[in-house]
Amino acid sequence: MAAGAKMHADEAGTDEALVGALIRAQFPRWEGLPVTRVDSAGTDNAMYRLGDTMVVRLPRIEGAAADVAKEHRWLPRLAPHLPLAVPEPLGRGSAGEGFPYPWSVYRWLEGENLFDGPATDLHDTAVRLGRFVAALRGADAAGAPASFRGGPVATRDEGVRAAIRDLGADGTHDADAATALWEETLALPQWRGAPVWLHGDLLPGNLLARDGRLAAVIDFGGLGAGDPACDTMAAWTLLTAGTRGAFREAARADAATWARGRGWALCFGLTAEHYYRETNPVLAAVAHRTTAEVLAEYRRDG
């Protein structure tokens, strides 16, 4: 999906000329480097290559603007504790040149995101990603902000039920099965432990592979603390029935966390497909696949 395409009614427009103007005004040492739009299915930020070694990331919407300060504060602190590469902030820009939000320059991480190219060894990917989740969860979360997916999934009830209604009515998904699993999810015991670090958005587009092996995790806009369940969503957004067990073992997810994670996967799958099926077909396809995987497992497990 082109970075310039709009997915939200209140989205700020961006293009190469704007990025060049921002760089000239705020980071003159990088003036003259070529600026190239990066095709991305990301919903909160537009991205542009800056030369060969950097990337500019601009919030599309006001809700993503606060993530700039958060990432600049926390990513350098967390990176040494994580087994996969994460973005390295190089510059923090401010609103200007007609663009209303703060923005960032990061070091470019080489690799192909798993939206665009599947990993060659999904079992290896499951283990690597599970270890990343466990390492992030184990980092000191003192002072961490709350993750947008760190609380009870029940807060998404209205949106999930609307999605079930509409996607069931047009035959996209089995509304009865989705409703039954959602009701079971709402009845699950909730997290009672101390908040732990979460990425919050471990979708295929936020995972980079090099030579077919998972090497980096990007887009920490959802970074924060809370219930660890949402970071197990990758078991259904990316993995298969045959590789979920390896991820769960590496992530050290107990049965209750795993069950809540499946509920988060159902929530993401239904609501993302419902919202983005006209504006972001790549993400909508991932969401559709997620719901299908969750419901297939639910039927299989009885």
PDB file of C-alpha atoms in Angstrom, residues 30-182:
ATOM      1  CA  TRP A  30      21.114  15.666   6.141  1.00  0.00           C
ATOM      2  CA  GLU A  31      19.945  18.191   3.541  1.00  0.00           C
ATOM      3  CA  GLY A  32      20.327  16.948   0.009  1.00  0.00           C
ATOM      4  CA  LEU A  33      19.976  13.247   0.799  1.00  0.00           C
ATOM      5  CA  PRO A  34      17.408  11.599  -1.486  1.00  0.00           C
ATOM      6  CA  VAL A  35      13.932  11.058  -0.050  1.00  0.00           C
ATOM      7  CA  THR A  36      11.944   8.049  -1.247  1.00  0.00           C
ATOM      8  CA  ARG A  37       8.483   6.963  -0.180  1.00  0.00           C
ATOM      9  CA  VAL A  38       8.285   3.515   1.448  1.00  0.00           C
ATOM     10  CA  ASP A  39       5.254   1.434   0.524  1.00  0.00           C
ATOM     11  CA  SER A  40       3.716   0.290   3.795  1.00  0.00           C
ATOM     12  CA  ALA A  41       0.483  -1.116   5.154  1.00  0.00           C
ATOM     13  CA  GLY A  42       1.115   0.665   8.455  1.00  0.00           C
ATOM     14  CA  THR A  43      -1.932   2.522   9.704  1.00  0.00           C
ATOM     15  CA  ASP A  44      -0.435   5.123  12.050  1.00  0.00           C
ATOM     16  CA  ASN A  45       2.726   6.355  10.312  1.00  0.00           C
ATOM     17  CA  ALA A  46       4.000   7.166   6.829  1.00  0.00           C
ATOM     18  CA  MET A  47       7.630   6.309   6.080  1.00  0.00           C
ATOM     19  CA  TYR A  48      10.268   7.711   3.730  1.00  0.00           C
ATOM     20  CA  ARG A  49      13.814   6.528   3.133  1.00  0.00           C
ATOM     21  CA  LEU A  50      16.388   9.236   3.759  1.00  0.00           C
ATOM     22  CA  GLY A  51      19.549   8.383   1.894  1.00  0.00           C
ATOM     23  CA  ASP A  52      20.703   4.784   2.228  1.00  0.00           C
ATOM     24  CA  THR A  53      20.882   4.443   5.989  1.00  0.00           C
ATOM     25  CA  MET A  54      17.924   6.298   7.510  1.00  0.00           C
ATOM     26  CA  VAL A  55      14.129   6.410   7.490  1.00  0.00           C
ATOM     27  CA  VAL A  56      11.774   9.276   8.352  1.00  0.00           C
ATOM     28  CA  ARG A  57       8.584   8.309  10.158  1.00  0.00           C
ATOM     29  CA  LEU A  58       5.662  10.758  10.285  1.00  0.00           C
ATOM     30  CA  PRO A  59       2.464  10.187  12.286  1.00  0.00           C
ATOM     31  CA  ARG A  60      -0.596   9.998  10.057  1.00  0.00           C
ATOM     32  CA  ILE A  61      -3.010  10.896  12.868  1.00  0.00           C
ATOM     33  CA  GLU A  62      -2.958  12.856  16.114  1.00  0.00           C
ATOM     34  CA  GLY A  63      -3.296   9.680  18.186  1.00  0.00           C
ATOM     35  CA  ALA A  64       0.083   8.460  16.932  1.00  0.00           C
ATOM     36  CA  ALA A  65       1.926  11.716  17.622  1.00  0.00           C
ATOM     37  CA  ALA A  66       2.562  10.959  21.300  1.00  0.00           C
ATOM     38  CA  ASP A  67       4.382   7.776  20.305  1.00  0.00           C
ATOM     39  CA  VAL A  68       7.339   9.818  19.045  1.00  0.00           C
ATOM     40  CA  ALA A  69       8.491  10.911  22.510  1.00  0.00           C
ATOM     41  CA  LYS A  70       7.783   7.466  23.938  1.00  0.00           C
ATOM     42  CA  GLU A  71       9.909   5.653  21.368  1.00  0.00           C
ATOM     43  CA  HIS A  72      12.803   8.114  21.720  1.00  0.00           C
ATOM     44  CA  ARG A  73      12.775   7.664  25.486  1.00  0.00           C
ATOM     45  CA  TRP A  74      12.349   3.918  25.797  1.00  0.00           C
ATOM     46  CA  LEU A  75      13.781   2.182  22.741  1.00  0.00           C
ATOM     47  CA  PRO A  76      17.431   2.976  23.563  1.00  0.00           C
ATOM     48  CA  ARG A  77      16.861   1.626  27.083  1.00  0.00           C
ATOM     49  CA  LEU A  78      15.177  -1.593  25.977  1.00  0.00           C
ATOM     50  CA  ALA A  79      17.311  -2.443  22.948  1.00  0.00           C
ATOM     51  CA  PRO A  80      20.260  -3.936  24.898  1.00  0.00           C
ATOM     52  CA  HIS A  81      17.930  -6.434  26.583  1.00  0.00           C
ATOM     53  CA  LEU A  82      16.268  -7.750  23.415  1.00  0.00           C
ATOM     54  CA  PRO A  83      17.416 -10.639  21.178  1.00  0.00           C
ATOM     55  CA  LEU A  84      16.245  -9.005  17.935  1.00  0.00           C
ATOM     56  CA  ALA A  85      17.140  -5.636  16.430  1.00  0.00           C
ATOM     57  CA  VAL A  86      14.790  -2.711  17.083  1.00  0.00           C
ATOM     58  CA  PRO A  87      14.667   0.832  15.626  1.00  0.00           C
ATOM     59  CA  GLU A  88      17.403   3.242  16.684  1.00  0.00           C
ATOM     60  CA  PRO A  89      16.226   6.865  16.984  1.00  0.00           C
ATOM     61  CA  LEU A  90      18.603   9.352  15.344  1.00  0.00           C
ATOM     62  CA  GLY A  91      16.596  12.556  15.300  1.00  0.00           C
ATOM     63  CA  ARG A  92      13.393  13.943  16.792  1.00  0.00           C
ATOM     64  CA  GLY A  93      11.593  16.505  14.667  1.00  0.00           C
ATOM     65  CA  SER A  94       8.844  18.936  15.588  1.00  0.00           C
ATOM     66  CA  ALA A  95       5.763  20.259  13.805  1.00  0.00           C
ATOM     67  CA  GLY A  96       6.577  22.572  10.912  1.00  0.00           C
ATOM     68  CA  GLU A  97       6.357  23.247   7.183  1.00  0.00           C
ATOM     69  CA  GLY A  98       2.598  22.699   7.438  1.00  0.00           C
ATOM     70  CA  PHE A  99       2.940  19.291   9.111  1.00  0.00           C
ATOM     71  CA  PRO A 100       1.143  19.324  12.500  1.00  0.00           C
ATOM     72  CA  TYR A 101       2.915  16.598  14.497  1.00  0.00           C
ATOM     73  CA  PRO A 102       6.312  15.648  15.927  1.00  0.00           C
ATOM     74  CA  TRP A 103       8.167  13.095  13.817  1.00  0.00           C
ATOM     75  CA  SER A 104      11.299  10.950  13.852  1.00  0.00           C
ATOM     76  CA  VAL A 105      14.397   9.887  11.972  1.00  0.00           C
ATOM     77  CA  TYR A 106      15.610   6.331  12.601  1.00  0.00           C
ATOM     78  CA  ARG A 107      18.428   4.182  11.363  1.00  0.00           C
ATOM     79  CA  TRP A 108      17.144   2.034   8.488  1.00  0.00           C
ATOM     80  CA  LEU A 109      16.854  -1.651   9.380  1.00  0.00           C
ATOM     81  CA  GLU A 110      17.456  -3.966   6.448  1.00  0.00           C
ATOM     82  CA  GLY A 111      15.040  -6.820   5.868  1.00  0.00           C
ATOM     83  CA  GLU A 112      11.761  -7.795   4.287  1.00  0.00           C
ATOM     84  CA  ASN A 113       8.642  -7.465   6.382  1.00  0.00           C
ATOM     85  CA  LEU A 114       6.560 -10.585   6.786  1.00  0.00           C
ATOM     86  CA  PHE A 115       3.552  -8.978   5.100  1.00  0.00           C
ATOM     87  CA  ASP A 116       5.526  -9.002   1.866  1.00  0.00           C
ATOM     88  CA  GLY A 117       7.614 -12.147   2.169  1.00  0.00           C
ATOM     89  CA  PRO A 118       7.018 -15.159   4.433  1.00  0.00           C
ATOM     90  CA  ALA A 119       9.807 -16.508   6.611  1.00  0.00           C
ATOM     91  CA  THR A 120      11.465 -19.589   5.168  1.00  0.00           C
ATOM     92  CA  ASP A 121      11.349 -21.463   8.499  1.00  0.00           C
ATOM     93  CA  LEU A 122       8.187 -20.668  10.435  1.00  0.00           C
ATOM     94  CA  HIS A 123       9.216 -22.857  13.388  1.00  0.00           C
ATOM     95  CA  ASP A 124      12.443 -20.884  13.757  1.00  0.00           C
ATOM     96  CA  THR A 125      10.440 -17.658  13.477  1.00  0.00           C
ATOM     97  CA  ALA A 126       8.089 -18.853  16.209  1.00  0.00           C
ATOM     98  CA  VAL A 127      10.983 -19.568  18.573  1.00  0.00           C
ATOM     99  CA  ARG A 128      12.785 -16.300  17.848  1.00  0.00           C
ATOM    100  CA  LEU A 129       9.632 -14.238  18.286  1.00  0.00           C
ATOM    101  CA  GLY A 130       8.680 -16.087  21.455  1.00  0.00           C
ATOM    102  CA  ARG A 131      12.106 -15.358  22.943  1.00  0.00           C
ATOM    103  CA  PHE A 132      11.704 -11.697  22.018  1.00  0.00           C
ATOM    104  CA  VAL A 133       8.323 -11.550  23.770  1.00  0.00           C
ATOM    105  CA  ALA A 134       9.761 -13.196  26.893  1.00  0.00           C
ATOM    106  CA  ALA A 135      12.778 -10.874  26.949  1.00  0.00           C
ATOM    107  CA  LEU A 136      10.649  -7.752  26.536  1.00  0.00           C
ATOM    108  CA  ARG A 137       8.267  -8.915  29.250  1.00  0.00           C
ATOM    109  CA  GLY A 138      11.221  -9.474  31.574  1.00  0.00           C
ATOM    110  CA  ALA A 139      12.675  -5.961  31.218  1.00  0.00           C
ATOM    111  CA  ASP A 140      12.200  -3.532  34.093  1.00  0.00           C
ATOM    112  CA  ALA A 141       8.849  -1.805  33.522  1.00  0.00           C
ATOM    113  CA  ALA A 142       9.164   0.825  36.243  1.00  0.00           C
ATOM    114  CA  GLY A 143       7.813   4.090  34.865  1.00  0.00           C
ATOM    115  CA  ALA A 144       6.493   2.501  31.671  1.00  0.00           C
ATOM    116  CA  PRO A 145       3.398   4.034  30.072  1.00  0.00           C
ATOM    117  CA  ALA A 146       0.283   1.915  29.659  1.00  0.00           C
ATOM    118  CA  SER A 147       0.006  -0.038  26.408  1.00  0.00           C
ATOM    119  CA  PHE A 148      -3.058   0.604  24.255  1.00  0.00           C
ATOM    120  CA  ARG A 149      -3.671  -3.159  24.347  1.00  0.00           C
ATOM    121  CA  GLY A 150      -2.503  -3.646  27.914  1.00  0.00           C
ATOM    122  CA  GLY A 151      -5.884  -3.641  29.626  1.00  0.00           C
ATOM    123  CA  PRO A 152      -8.886  -5.984  29.471  1.00  0.00           C
ATOM    124  CA  VAL A 153     -10.035  -6.883  25.972  1.00  0.00           C
ATOM    125  CA  ALA A 154     -13.587  -6.310  27.204  1.00  0.00           C
ATOM    126  CA  THR A 155     -13.070  -2.602  26.562  1.00  0.00           C
ATOM    127  CA  ARG A 156     -13.361  -3.456  22.829  1.00  0.00           C
ATOM    128  CA  ASP A 157     -16.750  -5.164  23.211  1.00  0.00           C
ATOM    129  CA  GLU A 158     -18.812  -2.654  21.225  1.00  0.00           C
ATOM    130  CA  GLY A 159     -16.460  -2.671  18.236  1.00  0.00           C
ATOM    131  CA  VAL A 160     -16.141  -6.458  18.209  1.00  0.00           C
ATOM    132  CA  ARG A 161     -19.892  -6.982  18.266  1.00  0.00           C
ATOM    133  CA  ALA A 162     -20.389  -4.480  15.451  1.00  0.00           C
ATOM    134  CA  ALA A 163     -17.775  -6.306  13.392  1.00  0.00           C
ATOM    135  CA  ILE A 164     -19.358  -9.695  14.087  1.00  0.00           C
ATOM    136  CA  ARG A 165     -22.726  -8.326  13.013  1.00  0.00           C
ATOM    137  CA  ASP A 166     -21.503  -6.848   9.744  1.00  0.00           C
ATOM    138  CA  LEU A 167     -18.963  -9.511   8.791  1.00  0.00           C
ATOM    139  CA  GLY A 168     -21.451 -12.223   9.661  1.00  0.00           C
ATOM    140  CA  ALA A 169     -24.242 -10.598   7.658  1.00  0.00           C
ATOM    141  CA  ASP A 170     -22.183 -10.570   4.453  1.00  0.00           C
ATOM    142  CA  GLY A 171     -20.881 -14.103   4.970  1.00  0.00           C
ATOM    143  CA  THR A 172     -17.281 -13.117   5.668  1.00  0.00           C
ATOM    144  CA  HIS A 173     -17.148 -14.999   8.977  1.00  0.00           C
ATOM    145  CA  ASP A 174     -19.324 -17.345  11.046  1.00  0.00           C
ATOM    146  CA  ALA A 175     -21.110 -14.947  13.381  1.00  0.00           C
ATOM    147  CA  ASP A 176     -22.356 -17.676  15.725  1.00  0.00           C
ATOM    148  CA  ALA A 177     -18.889 -19.137  16.288  1.00  0.00           C
ATOM    149  CA  ALA A 178     -17.319 -15.686  16.670  1.00  0.00           C
ATOM    150  CA  THR A 179     -19.974 -14.659  19.192  1.00  0.00           C
ATOM    151  CA  ALA A 180     -19.571 -17.847  21.198  1.00  0.00           C
ATOM    152  CA  LEU A 181     -15.794 -17.459  21.430  1.00  0.00           C
ATOM    153  CA  TRP A 182     -16.099 -13.777  22.235  1.00  0.00           C
TER     154      TRP A 182
END
